[in-house]
Amino acid sequence: MEEKKEQFSPYRILVEGGSGEIIEKKSRFIANTMPVSSEEEAAAFIESMRKKYYDAKHNCPAYIIGRNQELTRCSDDKEPAGTAGRPILEVLLKENLTGAAIVVTRYFGGVLLGTGGLVRAYTEAAKAGLAASKTAWMRYGVMLSIKTNYTDLGRIQFLLAGKGLEAECIYTENVEIQVRVPAEEKDFLLKELTEGTAGRASFQILEEGYYRDFT
């Protein structure tokens, strides 16, 4: 049972890229992010940033791919070892993100930052890039069909709304309510619905799998 719970655990993805910028002792750090699902997509994004900022001194990338963050890559792009790529990657890891790539571009301002200063600057730039991006949780759940009469409809809608679940109603002779439910809440919800309608409602799982949850 524990293995299944871990298998279907939620994970966080980048769904819309963004751009952020900081200035540190006259050096300009520009962070661009993009959702990626493969190394090929990540490589293409990194190359596009290098072309866009061809005149910059450094374009330092990092990316994570895989539901369990199986694949991670980063590069210092000629900055001192460990001062750029790894700090950027650490920001992604601490945010529990996957399917995400960041390239932080640096325009040198003529003042040396030292290793500590570089780590802080690349970290803050990566955070600024992510702050301008959009993320979502991927949760494992089921699309549940609830068939009920009009008498019980209000009671069911009240119960679903209390759990923050958005439902769609299909009105015919009776009512069909379709609602997406996190897998770990399904059994308890069905128990509550059965008790609340004295067993009059019927249920069917239409589909199951991961879905985006923007909450």
Short mmCIF file of C-alpha atoms in Angstrom, two decimals:
data_model
loop_
_atom_site.label_atom_id
_atom_site.label_comp_id
_atom_site.label_asym_id
_atom_site.label_seq_id
_atom_site.Cartn_x
_atom_site.Cartn_y
_atom_site.Cartn_z
CA MET A 1 0.00 0.00 0.00
CA GLU A 2 2.87 2.36 0.85
CA GLU A 3 4.46 1.67 -2.53
CA LYS A 4 1.26 2.60 -4.37
CA LYS A 5 0.94 5.82 -2.35
CA GLU A 6 4.49 6.78 -3.33
CA GLN A 7 3.87 5.79 -6.95
CA PHE A 8 1.01 8.26 -7.24
CA SER A 9 2.46 11.06 -5.13
CA PRO A 10 1.92 14.64 -6.41
CA TYR A 11 4.65 16.57 -8.16
CA ARG A 12 5.10 20.17 -9.32
CA ILE A 13 5.73 21.29 -12.88
CA LEU A 14 6.48 24.49 -14.74
CA VAL A 15 3.60 25.26 -17.10
CA GLU A 16 4.51 28.73 -18.36
CA GLY A 17 7.94 30.29 -18.63
CA GLY A 18 8.92 33.75 -17.52
CA SER A 19 11.81 36.17 -17.22
CA GLY A 20 13.34 37.94 -14.23
CA GLU A 21 16.35 40.18 -13.75
CA ILE A 22 18.61 41.43 -10.97
CA ILE A 23 21.60 43.77 -10.87
CA GLU A 24 24.54 42.90 -8.61
CA LYS A 25 27.49 45.33 -8.46
CA LYS A 26 26.85 46.49 -12.02
CA SER A 27 26.60 42.93 -13.39
CA ARG A 28 23.23 42.20 -15.00
CA PHE A 29 21.71 38.76 -14.42
CA ILE A 30 18.74 37.77 -16.61
CA ALA A 31 16.90 34.52 -15.87
CA ASN A 32 14.61 32.92 -18.45
CA THR A 33 12.57 29.80 -17.74
CA MET A 34 10.72 27.32 -19.93
CA PRO A 35 8.73 24.09 -19.46
CA VAL A 36 10.60 21.10 -20.94
CA SER A 37 9.74 17.42 -21.16
CA SER A 38 12.92 16.04 -22.74
CA GLU A 39 16.65 16.70 -22.98
CA GLU A 40 16.14 17.70 -26.61
CA GLU A 41 13.68 20.43 -25.60
CA ALA A 42 16.01 21.61 -22.86
CA ALA A 43 18.99 21.71 -25.24
CA ALA A 44 16.97 23.66 -27.83
CA PHE A 45 15.89 26.21 -25.21
CA ILE A 46 19.44 26.65 -23.92
CA GLU A 47 20.75 27.14 -27.45
CA SER A 48 18.04 29.71 -28.19
CA MET A 49 19.06 31.70 -25.12
CA ARG A 50 22.72 31.59 -26.15
CA LYS A 51 21.76 32.95 -29.55
CA LYS A 52 19.51 35.63 -28.07
CA TYR A 53 22.20 36.77 -25.62
CA TYR A 54 25.16 36.08 -27.89
CA ASP A 55 27.04 39.10 -26.58
CA ALA A 56 26.79 38.09 -22.91
CA LYS A 57 29.80 36.81 -21.00
CA HIS A 58 27.95 33.78 -19.56
CA ASN A 59 24.73 31.82 -20.22
CA CYS A 60 24.42 29.33 -17.35
CA PRO A 61 21.71 26.65 -17.63
CA ALA A 62 20.08 24.11 -15.36
CA TYR A 63 17.13 21.79 -15.90
CA ILE A 64 15.19 18.96 -14.28
CA ILE A 65 13.14 16.32 -16.10
CA GLY A 66 11.08 13.39 -14.85
CA ARG A 67 8.23 12.94 -12.37
CA ASN A 68 10.71 11.98 -9.67
CA GLN A 69 13.35 14.49 -10.84
CA GLU A 70 15.33 11.61 -12.38
CA LEU A 71 17.34 13.79 -14.76
CA THR A 72 19.22 16.90 -13.67
CA ARG A 73 21.83 18.89 -15.59
CA CYS A 74 23.60 22.19 -15.04
CA SER A 75 26.60 24.15 -16.32
CA ASP A 76 28.74 27.01 -15.01
CA ASP A 77 29.51 28.15 -18.58
CA LYS A 78 33.05 29.35 -17.71
CA GLU A 79 32.13 30.83 -14.34
CA PRO A 80 34.20 29.41 -11.43
CA ALA A 81 33.18 25.83 -10.70
CA GLY A 82 30.07 25.52 -8.56
CA THR A 83 29.15 29.21 -8.59
CA ALA A 84 26.43 29.28 -11.26
CA GLY A 85 24.90 26.07 -12.61
CA ARG A 86 24.59 24.27 -9.28
CA PRO A 87 23.04 27.23 -7.43
CA ILE A 88 20.47 27.57 -10.23
CA LEU A 89 19.71 23.85 -10.07
CA GLU A 90 19.35 24.05 -6.28
CA VAL A 91 16.59 26.65 -6.71
CA LEU A 92 14.63 24.19 -8.89
CA LEU A 93 15.21 21.38 -6.42
CA LYS A 94 14.13 23.44 -3.40
CA GLU A 95 10.96 24.45 -5.25
CA ASN A 96 10.22 20.74 -5.90
CA LEU A 97 9.93 21.48 -9.61
CA THR A 98 10.36 19.19 -12.59
CA GLY A 99 9.87 19.66 -16.32
CA ALA A 100 11.67 22.98 -15.97
CA ALA A 101 14.71 24.69 -17.45
CA ILE A 102 16.40 27.96 -16.49
CA VAL A 103 19.14 29.89 -18.25
CA VAL A 104 20.69 32.76 -16.31
CA THR A 105 22.54 35.18 -18.54
CA ARG A 106 25.22 37.43 -17.07
CA TYR A 107 26.45 40.69 -18.52
CA PHE A 108 29.67 41.47 -16.64
CA GLY A 109 29.67 44.90 -15.03
CA GLY A 110 33.40 45.22 -14.44
CA VAL A 111 33.34 44.39 -10.72
CA LEU A 112 34.42 40.94 -9.52
CA LEU A 113 31.84 39.34 -7.22
CA GLY A 114 33.88 36.52 -5.72
CA THR A 115 32.58 32.97 -5.40
CA GLY A 116 30.12 33.78 -2.62
CA GLY A 117 28.79 36.78 -4.50
CA LEU A 118 28.32 34.75 -7.67
CA VAL A 119 26.43 32.00 -5.85
CA ARG A 120 24.09 34.56 -4.28
CA ALA A 121 23.56 36.43 -7.55
CA TYR A 122 22.78 33.34 -9.63
CA THR A 123 20.49 32.04 -6.89
CA GLU A 124 18.53 35.28 -6.65
CA ALA A 125 18.31 35.60 -10.44
CA ALA A 126 16.91 32.06 -10.74
CA LYS A 127 14.35 32.88 -8.06
CA ALA A 128 13.36 36.02 -9.95
CA GLY A 129 12.87 33.99 -13.13
CA LEU A 130 10.67 31.46 -11.37
CA ALA A 131 8.67 34.23 -9.67
CA ALA A 132 7.69 35.44 -13.15
CA SER A 133 6.70 31.91 -14.22
CA LYS A 134 3.59 29.80 -13.70
CA THR A 135 3.63 26.42 -11.95
CA ALA A 136 1.06 23.75 -11.12
CA TRP A 137 0.79 20.60 -9.08
CA MET A 138 0.17 17.33 -10.87
CA ARG A 139 -2.06 15.17 -8.70
CA TYR A 140 -3.31 11.65 -9.23
CA GLY A 141 -7.07 11.44 -9.15
CA VAL A 142 -10.27 10.13 -10.69
CA MET A 143 -13.02 11.70 -12.75
CA LEU A 144 -16.12 10.66 -10.86
CA SER A 145 -19.64 10.50 -12.27
CA ILE A 146 -22.36 10.88 -9.64
CA LYS A 147 -25.93 10.17 -10.73
CA THR A 148 -28.64 11.49 -8.46
CA ASN A 149 -32.17 12.84 -8.34
CA TYR A 150 -33.02 16.52 -8.05
CA THR A 151 -33.96 16.15 -4.39
CA ASP A 152 -30.43 15.19 -3.38
CA LEU A 153 -28.66 17.55 -5.80
CA GLY A 154 -28.34 20.49 -3.41
CA ARG A 155 -26.97 18.28 -0.64
CA ILE A 156 -24.32 16.81 -2.95
CA GLN A 157 -23.32 20.19 -4.34
CA PHE A 158 -22.96 21.56 -0.81
CA LEU A 159 -20.74 18.64 0.19
CA LEU A 160 -18.52 19.00 -2.90
CA ALA A 161 -18.23 22.78 -2.51
CA GLY A 162 -17.19 22.32 1.11
CA LYS A 163 -14.22 20.27 -0.11
CA GLY A 164 -13.29 22.85 -2.75
CA LEU A 165 -14.20 20.49 -5.61
CA GLU A 166 -15.52 22.01 -8.84
CA ALA A 167 -18.29 19.98 -10.43
CA GLU A 168 -20.11 20.03 -13.75
CA CYS A 169 -23.79 19.10 -13.85
CA ILE A 170 -25.59 17.44 -16.75
CA TYR A 171 -29.36 17.87 -16.42
CA THR A 172 -31.75 15.28 -17.88
CA GLU A 173 -34.56 13.38 -16.18
CA ASN A 174 -32.12 13.02 -13.30
CA VAL A 175 -28.75 14.73 -12.78
CA GLU A 176 -25.22 13.57 -13.53
CA ILE A 177 -22.45 15.36 -11.68
CA GLN A 178 -18.90 15.02 -12.98
CA VAL A 179 -16.13 15.97 -10.59
CA ARG A 180 -12.39 15.35 -10.39
CA VAL A 181 -11.30 14.01 -7.03
CA PRO A 182 -7.79 13.43 -5.62
CA ALA A 183 -7.24 9.67 -5.34
CA GLU A 184 -6.57 9.78 -1.60
CA GLU A 185 -9.97 11.46 -0.98
CA LYS A 186 -12.09 9.22 -3.19
CA ASP A 187 -13.12 6.51 -0.71
CA PHE A 188 -14.01 8.94 2.06
CA LEU A 189 -15.99 11.12 -0.37
CA LEU A 190 -17.98 8.15 -1.67
CA LYS A 191 -18.78 7.16 1.92
CA GLU A 192 -20.03 10.68 2.72
CA LEU A 193 -22.08 10.85 -0.47
CA THR A 194 -23.63 7.45 0.18
CA GLU A 195 -24.56 8.40 3.74
CA GLY A 196 -25.76 11.86 2.71
CA THR A 197 -28.15 10.49 0.09
CA ALA A 198 -29.13 7.33 2.00
CA GLY A 199 -27.64 5.26 -0.82
CA ARG A 200 -29.75 6.85 -3.54
CA ALA A 201 -26.78 8.24 -5.54
CA SER A 202 -24.81 5.96 -7.85
CA PHE A 203 -21.15 6.37 -8.79
CA GLN A 204 -18.88 5.52 -11.69
CA ILE A 205 -15.19 6.25 -12.31
CA LEU A 206 -14.92 7.68 -15.83
CA GLU A 207 -11.13 7.95 -15.91
CA GLU A 208 -8.10 8.16 -13.66
CA GLY A 209 -4.64 9.64 -13.96
CA TYR A 210 -2.61 12.76 -13.27
CA TYR A 211 -4.21 16.18 -13.72
CA ARG A 212 -3.14 19.77 -13.19
CA ASP A 213 -4.13 21.43 -9.96
CA PHE A 214 -3.43 25.17 -9.96
CA THR A 215 -4.39 25.65 -6.30
#
